[in-house]
Amino acid sequence: MIKKILTAFLLLPTLLCAQINTERVMTIARNALYFEDYVLSIQYFNQVINAKPYLYEPYFFRGLAKINLDDFQGAEADQTALKYDPENLVLWHNLSLCHMQKEDYDAAKEDLGKLLKIAPRYTRAYLMRGEVSLKQKDTIQALNDFETAIDMDRYDPDGWSARAIVRLQQGKYTDAESDLDQAIHLSAKNAGNYINRALARFHQNNLRGAMSDYDLALDIDPNNFLGHYNRGLLRAQVGDE
């Protein structure tokens, strides 16, 4: 009996590679990923990759799992998927994200440039490249990319929010507030936009408006530390207990 069990275990790797139902295993792996069991999902994606290394999907989803485990080096390596699907926008997007998380900003910009050659109207790439430029203290390039994103899609609140951040840094508080008005109109449940607009209003001496925005932000996100901290400072300043 023991001999049979040992024989079965010895045969198991071969059977997995030869007979694995990759479609079923991919389903199990993606379910594990959905339920945030990242380690288990990686184990199943490994099985699919061992059986069919030419499929791009298991590399992609394994990369997502690794990103959620903060394994950005491993996630970057899984963009091997690009060899099998070189024009996949999501793959380029995630590879750029990995480089950003590793603070390899030059590589991120290079990837985003390639992505924009494939899809020149992919606004997310402009927003990401603008974010990279901000990390590199290049506000002019960041502003150009954010404005391009807004011109392409005026209904995306993230473009308005991103440009507002640059304008806050430039001390253009009226313009920043105007951009945040647009962002809030398009996405009313983003607490960060209210906090940033409160800052713009504060610098214009609109203390009542700033307080209102902090209240709204904390209604949306009651545990927002920055909202509580800034509102507390403002209350201390105006003498509001």
PDB file of C-alpha atoms in Angstrom:
ATOM      1  CA  MET A   1       0.000   0.000   0.000  1.00  0.00           C
ATOM      2  CA  ILE A   2       2.812   2.407   0.948  1.00  0.00           C
ATOM      3  CA  LYS A   3       4.581   1.585  -2.297  1.00  0.00           C
ATOM      4  CA  LYS A   4       1.454   2.476  -4.299  1.00  0.00           C
ATOM      5  CA  ILE A   5       1.084   5.798  -2.477  1.00  0.00           C
ATOM      6  CA  LEU A   6       4.721   6.671  -3.137  1.00  0.00           C
ATOM      7  CA  THR A   7       4.306   5.777  -6.803  1.00  0.00           C
ATOM      8  CA  ALA A   8       1.212   8.019  -7.012  1.00  0.00           C
ATOM      9  CA  PHE A   9       3.113  10.961  -5.536  1.00  0.00           C
ATOM     10  CA  LEU A  10       6.011  10.446  -7.908  1.00  0.00           C
ATOM     11  CA  LEU A  11       3.634  10.512 -10.851  1.00  0.00           C
ATOM     12  CA  LEU A  12       1.704  13.562  -9.619  1.00  0.00           C
ATOM     13  CA  PRO A  13       3.888  16.320 -11.196  1.00  0.00           C
ATOM     14  CA  THR A  14       3.808  14.568 -14.560  1.00  0.00           C
ATOM     15  CA  LEU A  15       0.062  14.095 -14.402  1.00  0.00           C
ATOM     16  CA  LEU A  16      -0.460  17.741 -13.463  1.00  0.00           C
ATOM     17  CA  CYS A  17       1.525  18.963 -16.452  1.00  0.00           C
ATOM     18  CA  ALA A  18       0.033  16.479 -18.879  1.00  0.00           C
ATOM     19  CA  GLN A  19      -3.561  16.268 -17.779  1.00  0.00           C
ATOM     20  CA  ILE A  20      -4.359  19.439 -15.834  1.00  0.00           C
ATOM     21  CA  ASN A  21      -7.654  21.027 -16.768  1.00  0.00           C
ATOM     22  CA  THR A  22      -6.225  24.521 -17.067  1.00  0.00           C
ATOM     23  CA  GLU A  23      -9.608  26.149 -17.538  1.00  0.00           C
ATOM     24  CA  ARG A  24     -10.914  24.684 -14.286  1.00  0.00           C
ATOM     25  CA  VAL A  25      -7.735  25.492 -12.364  1.00  0.00           C
ATOM     26  CA  MET A  26      -7.808  29.065 -13.691  1.00  0.00           C
ATOM     27  CA  THR A  27     -11.372  29.405 -12.399  1.00  0.00           C
ATOM     28  CA  ILE A  28     -10.341  28.162  -8.962  1.00  0.00           C
ATOM     29  CA  ALA A  29      -7.321  30.480  -8.961  1.00  0.00           C
ATOM     30  CA  ARG A  30      -9.362  33.524  -9.971  1.00  0.00           C
ATOM     31  CA  ASN A  31     -11.940  32.738  -7.278  1.00  0.00           C
ATOM     32  CA  ALA A  32      -9.161  32.573  -4.692  1.00  0.00           C
ATOM     33  CA  LEU A  33      -7.875  35.912  -5.993  1.00  0.00           C
ATOM     34  CA  TYR A  34     -11.353  37.432  -5.776  1.00  0.00           C
ATOM     35  CA  PHE A  35     -11.675  36.323  -2.142  1.00  0.00           C
ATOM     36  CA  GLU A  36      -8.231  37.815  -1.419  1.00  0.00           C
ATOM     37  CA  ASP A  37      -6.530  34.476  -0.744  1.00  0.00           C
ATOM     38  CA  TYR A  38      -3.494  35.614  -2.693  1.00  0.00           C
ATOM     39  CA  VAL A  39      -1.069  32.883  -1.641  1.00  0.00           C
ATOM     40  CA  LEU A  40      -3.500  30.122  -2.614  1.00  0.00           C
ATOM     41  CA  SER A  41      -4.304  31.804  -5.936  1.00  0.00           C
ATOM     42  CA  ILE A  42      -0.596  32.007  -6.771  1.00  0.00           C
ATOM     43  CA  GLN A  43      -0.245  28.267  -6.149  1.00  0.00           C
ATOM     44  CA  TYR A  44      -3.031  27.556  -8.657  1.00  0.00           C
ATOM     45  CA  PHE A  45      -1.700  30.033 -11.213  1.00  0.00           C
ATOM     46  CA  ASN A  46       1.679  28.287 -10.887  1.00  0.00           C
ATOM     47  CA  GLN A  47       0.014  25.019 -11.903  1.00  0.00           C
ATOM     48  CA  VAL A  48      -1.471  26.579 -15.023  1.00  0.00           C
ATOM     49  CA  ILE A  49       1.829  28.237 -15.961  1.00  0.00           C
ATOM     50  CA  ASN A  50       3.710  24.955 -15.507  1.00  0.00           C
ATOM     51  CA  ALA A  51       1.229  23.205 -17.778  1.00  0.00           C
ATOM     52  CA  LYS A  52       0.796  25.953 -20.394  1.00  0.00           C
ATOM     53  CA  PRO A  53       3.544  28.586 -20.095  1.00  0.00           C
ATOM     54  CA  TYR A  54       2.409  30.298 -23.305  1.00  0.00           C
ATOM     55  CA  LEU A  55      -0.863  31.600 -21.821  1.00  0.00           C
ATOM     56  CA  TYR A  56      -0.689  35.247 -20.772  1.00  0.00           C
ATOM     57  CA  GLU A  57      -3.625  35.247 -18.324  1.00  0.00           C
ATOM     58  CA  PRO A  58      -2.052  33.233 -15.466  1.00  0.00           C
ATOM     59  CA  TYR A  59       1.004  35.529 -15.493  1.00  0.00           C
ATOM     60  CA  PHE A  60      -1.247  38.560 -15.413  1.00  0.00           C
ATOM     61  CA  PHE A  61      -3.426  37.368 -12.535  1.00  0.00           C
ATOM     62  CA  ARG A  62      -0.456  36.001 -10.613  1.00  0.00           C
ATOM     63  CA  GLY A  63       1.054  39.457 -10.984  1.00  0.00           C
ATOM     64  CA  LEU A  64      -2.097  40.995  -9.489  1.00  0.00           C
ATOM     65  CA  ALA A  65      -1.876  38.633  -6.543  1.00  0.00           C
ATOM     66  CA  LYS A  66       1.770  39.571  -6.011  1.00  0.00           C
ATOM     67  CA  ILE A  67       0.948  43.284  -6.152  1.00  0.00           C
ATOM     68  CA  ASN A  68      -1.577  42.742  -3.370  1.00  0.00           C
ATOM     69  CA  LEU A  69       1.173  41.020  -1.372  1.00  0.00           C
ATOM     70  CA  ASP A  70       3.479  44.017  -2.037  1.00  0.00           C
ATOM     71  CA  ASP A  71       5.776  41.764  -4.075  1.00  0.00           C
ATOM     72  CA  PHE A  72       6.349  44.349  -6.800  1.00  0.00           C
ATOM     73  CA  GLN A  73       9.546  42.705  -8.027  1.00  0.00           C
ATOM     74  CA  GLY A  74       7.705  39.428  -8.549  1.00  0.00           C
ATOM     75  CA  ALA A  75       4.736  41.185 -10.139  1.00  0.00           C
ATOM     76  CA  GLU A  76       7.057  42.948 -12.565  1.00  0.00           C
ATOM     77  CA  ALA A  77       8.608  39.616 -13.538  1.00  0.00           C
ATOM     78  CA  ASP A  78       5.119  38.242 -14.270  1.00  0.00           C
ATOM     79  CA  GLN A  79       4.663  40.853 -16.998  1.00  0.00           C
ATOM     80  CA  THR A  80       6.348  38.104 -19.072  1.00  0.00           C
ATOM     81  CA  ALA A  81       2.753  37.938 -20.235  1.00  0.00           C
ATOM     82  CA  LEU A  82       3.566  40.824 -22.598  1.00  0.00           C
ATOM     83  CA  LYS A  83       5.624  38.431 -24.690  1.00  0.00           C
ATOM     84  CA  TYR A  84       2.435  36.525 -25.458  1.00  0.00           C
ATOM     85  CA  ASP A  85       0.102  39.531 -25.654  1.00  0.00           C
ATOM     86  CA  PRO A  86       2.263  42.586 -26.437  1.00  0.00           C
ATOM     87  CA  GLU A  87      -0.617  45.026 -27.007  1.00  0.00           C
ATOM     88  CA  ASN A  88      -2.570  44.260 -23.852  1.00  0.00           C
ATOM     89  CA  LEU A  89      -3.332  47.626 -22.231  1.00  0.00           C
ATOM     90  CA  VAL A  90      -3.928  46.218 -18.755  1.00  0.00           C
ATOM     91  CA  LEU A  91      -0.563  44.452 -18.767  1.00  0.00           C
ATOM     92  CA  TRP A  92       1.274  47.652 -19.693  1.00  0.00           C
ATOM     93  CA  HIS A  93      -0.756  49.527 -17.093  1.00  0.00           C
ATOM     94  CA  ASN A  94       0.177  47.091 -14.319  1.00  0.00           C
ATOM     95  CA  LEU A  95       3.830  46.926 -15.353  1.00  0.00           C
ATOM     96  CA  SER A  96       3.968  50.715 -15.146  1.00  0.00           C
ATOM     97  CA  LEU A  97       2.293  50.549 -11.731  1.00  0.00           C
ATOM     98  CA  CYS A  98       4.927  48.090 -10.501  1.00  0.00           C
ATOM     99  CA  HIS A  99       7.705  50.420 -11.601  1.00  0.00           C
ATOM    100  CA  MET A 100       5.974  53.325  -9.872  1.00  0.00           C
ATOM    101  CA  GLN A 101       5.664  51.345  -6.641  1.00  0.00           C
ATOM    102  CA  LYS A 102       9.369  50.499  -6.848  1.00  0.00           C
ATOM    103  CA  GLU A 103      10.070  54.221  -7.437  1.00  0.00           C
ATOM    104  CA  ASP A 104      11.704  53.370 -10.769  1.00  0.00           C
ATOM    105  CA  TYR A 105      10.146  56.405 -12.406  1.00  0.00           C
ATOM    106  CA  ASP A 106      12.199  56.390 -15.596  1.00  0.00           C
ATOM    107  CA  ALA A 107      11.107  52.821 -16.346  1.00  0.00           C
ATOM    108  CA  ALA A 108       7.500  53.717 -15.537  1.00  0.00           C
ATOM    109  CA  LYS A 109       7.595  56.610 -17.998  1.00  0.00           C
ATOM    110  CA  GLU A 110       9.130  54.394 -20.662  1.00  0.00           C
ATOM    111  CA  ASP A 111       6.363  51.820 -20.213  1.00  0.00           C
ATOM    112  CA  LEU A 112       3.665  54.482 -20.280  1.00  0.00           C
ATOM    113  CA  GLY A 113       5.151  55.888 -23.483  1.00  0.00           C
ATOM    114  CA  LYS A 114       4.854  52.442 -25.079  1.00  0.00           C
ATOM    115  CA  LEU A 115       1.315  52.123 -23.785  1.00  0.00           C
ATOM    116  CA  LEU A 116       0.345  55.460 -25.330  1.00  0.00           C
ATOM    117  CA  LYS A 117       1.766  54.389 -28.683  1.00  0.00           C
ATOM    118  CA  ILE A 118      -0.586  51.408 -28.583  1.00  0.00           C
ATOM    119  CA  ALA A 119      -3.554  53.401 -27.236  1.00  0.00           C
ATOM    120  CA  PRO A 120      -3.001  57.160 -27.612  1.00  0.00           C
ATOM    121  CA  ARG A 121      -6.407  57.962 -26.096  1.00  0.00           C
ATOM    122  CA  TYR A 122      -5.970  55.872 -22.950  1.00  0.00           C
ATOM    123  CA  THR A 123      -6.444  58.640 -20.370  1.00  0.00           C
ATOM    124  CA  ARG A 124      -5.279  56.508 -17.419  1.00  0.00           C
ATOM    125  CA  ALA A 125      -1.785  56.478 -18.920  1.00  0.00           C
ATOM    126  CA  TYR A 126      -1.673  60.273 -19.019  1.00  0.00           C
ATOM    127  CA  LEU A 127      -2.823  60.451 -15.397  1.00  0.00           C
ATOM    128  CA  MET A 128      -0.203  57.914 -14.317  1.00  0.00           C
ATOM    129  CA  ARG A 129       2.554  59.668 -16.243  1.00  0.00           C
ATOM    130  CA  GLY A 130       1.497  62.953 -14.693  1.00  0.00           C
ATOM    131  CA  GLU A 131       1.730  61.353 -11.255  1.00  0.00           C
ATOM    132  CA  VAL A 132       5.248  60.129 -12.074  1.00  0.00           C
ATOM    133  CA  SER A 133       6.209  63.646 -13.173  1.00  0.00           C
ATOM    134  CA  LEU A 134       4.966  65.013  -9.850  1.00  0.00           C
ATOM    135  CA  LYS A 135       7.160  62.480  -8.046  1.00  0.00           C
ATOM    136  CA  GLN A 136      10.058  63.821 -10.116  1.00  0.00           C
ATOM    137  CA  LYS A 137       9.124  67.430  -9.218  1.00  0.00           C
ATOM    138  CA  ASP A 138       8.275  68.204 -12.859  1.00  0.00           C
ATOM    139  CA  THR A 139       5.022  70.114 -12.395  1.00  0.00           C
ATOM    140  CA  ILE A 140       5.005  71.453 -15.969  1.00  0.00           C
ATOM    141  CA  GLN A 141       4.984  67.966 -17.529  1.00  0.00           C
ATOM    142  CA  ALA A 142       2.482  66.755 -14.931  1.00  0.00           C
ATOM    143  CA  LEU A 143       0.147  69.627 -15.743  1.00  0.00           C
ATOM    144  CA  ASN A 144       0.431  68.922 -19.476  1.00  0.00           C
ATOM    145  CA  ASP A 145      -0.532  65.282 -18.989  1.00  0.00           C
ATOM    146  CA  PHE A 146      -3.422  66.081 -16.648  1.00  0.00           C
ATOM    147  CA  GLU A 147      -4.786  68.680 -19.061  1.00  0.00           C
ATOM    148  CA  THR A 148      -4.514  66.192 -21.936  1.00  0.00           C
ATOM    149  CA  ALA A 149      -6.507  63.676 -19.884  1.00  0.00           C
ATOM    150  CA  ILE A 150      -9.192  66.292 -19.138  1.00  0.00           C
ATOM    151  CA  ASP A 151      -9.426  67.305 -22.799  1.00  0.00           C
ATOM    152  CA  MET A 152      -9.921  63.658 -23.788  1.00  0.00           C
ATOM    153  CA  ASP A 153     -12.476  62.842 -21.101  1.00  0.00           C
ATOM    154  CA  ARG A 154     -14.078  65.750 -19.268  1.00  0.00           C
ATOM    155  CA  TYR A 155     -16.339  63.329 -17.375  1.00  0.00           C
ATOM    156  CA  ASP A 156     -13.493  61.569 -15.566  1.00  0.00           C
ATOM    157  CA  PRO A 157     -13.227  63.129 -12.076  1.00  0.00           C
ATOM    158  CA  ASP A 158      -9.648  61.927 -11.616  1.00  0.00           C
ATOM    159  CA  GLY A 159      -8.326  64.325 -14.246  1.00  0.00           C
ATOM    160  CA  TRP A 160      -9.853  67.321 -12.462  1.00  0.00           C
ATOM    161  CA  SER A 161      -8.623  66.080  -9.073  1.00  0.00           C
ATOM    162  CA  ALA A 162      -5.105  65.561 -10.376  1.00  0.00           C
ATOM    163  CA  ARG A 163      -4.868  69.012 -11.951  1.00  0.00           C
ATOM    164  CA  ALA A 164      -6.228  70.543  -8.741  1.00  0.00           C
ATOM    165  CA  ILE A 165      -3.324  69.048  -6.787  1.00  0.00           C
ATOM    166  CA  VAL A 166      -0.822  70.738  -9.117  1.00  0.00           C
ATOM    167  CA  ARG A 167      -2.664  74.037  -8.790  1.00  0.00           C
ATOM    168  CA  LEU A 168      -2.640  73.719  -5.008  1.00  0.00           C
ATOM    169  CA  GLN A 169       1.119  73.221  -5.150  1.00  0.00           C
ATOM    170  CA  GLN A 170       1.405  76.294  -7.371  1.00  0.00           C
ATOM    171  CA  GLY A 171      -0.652  78.376  -4.951  1.00  0.00           C
ATOM    172  CA  LYS A 172      -3.419  78.868  -7.527  1.00  0.00           C
ATOM    173  CA  TYR A 173      -6.164  78.265  -5.001  1.00  0.00           C
ATOM    174  CA  THR A 174      -9.081  79.712  -6.977  1.00  0.00           C
ATOM    175  CA  ASP A 175      -8.246  77.503  -9.964  1.00  0.00           C
ATOM    176  CA  ALA A 176      -7.758  74.503  -7.682  1.00  0.00           C
ATOM    177  CA  GLU A 177     -11.172  75.048  -6.106  1.00  0.00           C
ATOM    178  CA  SER A 178     -12.768  75.287  -9.545  1.00  0.00           C
ATOM    179  CA  ASP A 179     -11.208  71.969 -10.582  1.00  0.00           C
ATOM    180  CA  LEU A 180     -12.319  70.326  -7.353  1.00  0.00           C
ATOM    181  CA  ASP A 181     -15.857  71.637  -7.899  1.00  0.00           C
ATOM    182  CA  GLN A 182     -15.869  69.692 -11.173  1.00  0.00           C
ATOM    183  CA  ALA A 183     -14.387  66.572  -9.565  1.00  0.00           C
ATOM    184  CA  ILE A 184     -16.960  66.629  -6.763  1.00  0.00           C
ATOM    185  CA  HIS A 185     -19.793  67.191  -9.244  1.00  0.00           C
ATOM    186  CA  LEU A 186     -18.681  64.046 -11.104  1.00  0.00           C
ATOM    187  CA  SER A 187     -17.848  61.965  -8.014  1.00  0.00           C
ATOM    188  CA  ALA A 188     -19.625  63.201  -4.904  1.00  0.00           C
ATOM    189  CA  LYS A 189     -18.443  60.412  -2.582  1.00  0.00           C
ATOM    190  CA  ASN A 190     -14.688  61.019  -2.722  1.00  0.00           C
ATOM    191  CA  ALA A 191     -13.652  62.364   0.690  1.00  0.00           C
ATOM    192  CA  GLY A 192     -10.217  63.388  -0.558  1.00  0.00           C
ATOM    193  CA  ASN A 193     -11.689  65.921  -2.961  1.00  0.00           C
ATOM    194  CA  TYR A 194     -13.529  67.685  -0.132  1.00  0.00           C
ATOM    195  CA  ILE A 195     -10.379  67.772   2.000  1.00  0.00           C
ATOM    196  CA  ASN A 196      -8.384  69.272  -0.863  1.00  0.00           C
ATOM    197  CA  ARG A 197     -11.119  71.804  -1.607  1.00  0.00           C
ATOM    198  CA  ALA A 198     -11.167  72.750   2.077  1.00  0.00           C
ATOM    199  CA  LEU A 199      -7.456  73.502   1.770  1.00  0.00           C
ATOM    200  CA  ALA A 200      -8.068  75.673  -1.307  1.00  0.00           C
ATOM    201  CA  ARG A 201     -10.869  77.507   0.512  1.00  0.00           C
ATOM    202  CA  PHE A 202      -8.781  77.964   3.638  1.00  0.00           C
ATOM    203  CA  HIS A 203      -6.056  79.713   1.650  1.00  0.00           C
ATOM    204  CA  GLN A 204      -8.718  82.038   0.238  1.00  0.00           C
ATOM    205  CA  ASN A 205      -9.842  82.822   3.795  1.00  0.00           C
ATOM    206  CA  ASN A 206     -13.155  81.038   3.240  1.00  0.00           C
ATOM    207  CA  LEU A 207     -13.076  79.369   6.655  1.00  0.00           C
ATOM    208  CA  ARG A 208     -16.789  78.563   6.753  1.00  0.00           C
ATOM    209  CA  GLY A 209     -16.546  76.831   3.373  1.00  0.00           C
ATOM    210  CA  ALA A 210     -13.458  74.919   4.490  1.00  0.00           C
ATOM    211  CA  MET A 211     -15.215  73.734   7.654  1.00  0.00           C
ATOM    212  CA  SER A 212     -18.207  72.611   5.609  1.00  0.00           C
ATOM    213  CA  ASP A 213     -15.951  70.577   3.334  1.00  0.00           C
ATOM    214  CA  TYR A 214     -14.236  68.876   6.277  1.00  0.00           C
ATOM    215  CA  ASP A 215     -17.670  67.991   7.673  1.00  0.00           C
ATOM    216  CA  LEU A 216     -18.725  66.525   4.323  1.00  0.00           C
ATOM    217  CA  ALA A 217     -15.477  64.568   4.011  1.00  0.00           C
ATOM    218  CA  LEU A 218     -15.967  63.018   7.450  1.00  0.00           C
ATOM    219  CA  ASP A 219     -19.594  62.180   6.695  1.00  0.00           C
ATOM    220  CA  ILE A 220     -18.275  60.121   3.777  1.00  0.00           C
ATOM    221  CA  ASP A 221     -15.228  58.709   5.567  1.00  0.00           C
ATOM    222  CA  PRO A 222     -15.659  58.983   9.364  1.00  0.00           C
ATOM    223  CA  ASN A 223     -12.220  57.483  10.035  1.00  0.00           C
ATOM    224  CA  ASN A 224     -10.270  59.848   7.807  1.00  0.00           C
ATOM    225  CA  PHE A 225      -7.356  60.962   9.973  1.00  0.00           C
ATOM    226  CA  LEU A 226      -6.398  63.963   7.833  1.00  0.00           C
ATOM    227  CA  GLY A 227      -9.986  65.219   7.847  1.00  0.00           C
ATOM    228  CA  HIS A 228     -10.203  65.045  11.654  1.00  0.00           C
ATOM    229  CA  TYR A 229      -6.766  66.568  12.124  1.00  0.00           C
ATOM    230  CA  ASN A 230      -7.325  69.495   9.768  1.00  0.00           C
ATOM    231  CA  ARG A 231     -10.823  70.182  11.067  1.00  0.00           C
ATOM    232  CA  GLY A 232      -9.448  70.218  14.596  1.00  0.00           C
ATOM    233  CA  LEU A 233      -6.793  72.737  13.622  1.00  0.00           C
ATOM    234  CA  LEU A 234      -9.383  74.900  11.912  1.00  0.00           C
ATOM    235  CA  ARG A 235     -11.720  74.789  14.907  1.00  0.00           C
ATOM    236  CA  ALA A 236      -8.850  75.799  17.182  1.00  0.00           C
ATOM    237  CA  GLN A 237      -8.082  78.706  14.904  1.00  0.00           C
ATOM    238  CA  VAL A 238     -11.630  80.049  14.726  1.00  0.00           C
ATOM    239  CA  GLY A 239     -12.382  79.266  18.366  1.00  0.00           C
ATOM    240  CA  ASP A 240     -15.144  76.766  17.574  1.00  0.00           C
ATOM    241  CA  GLU A 241     -15.446  74.130  20.248  1.00  0.00           C
TER     242      GLU A 241
END
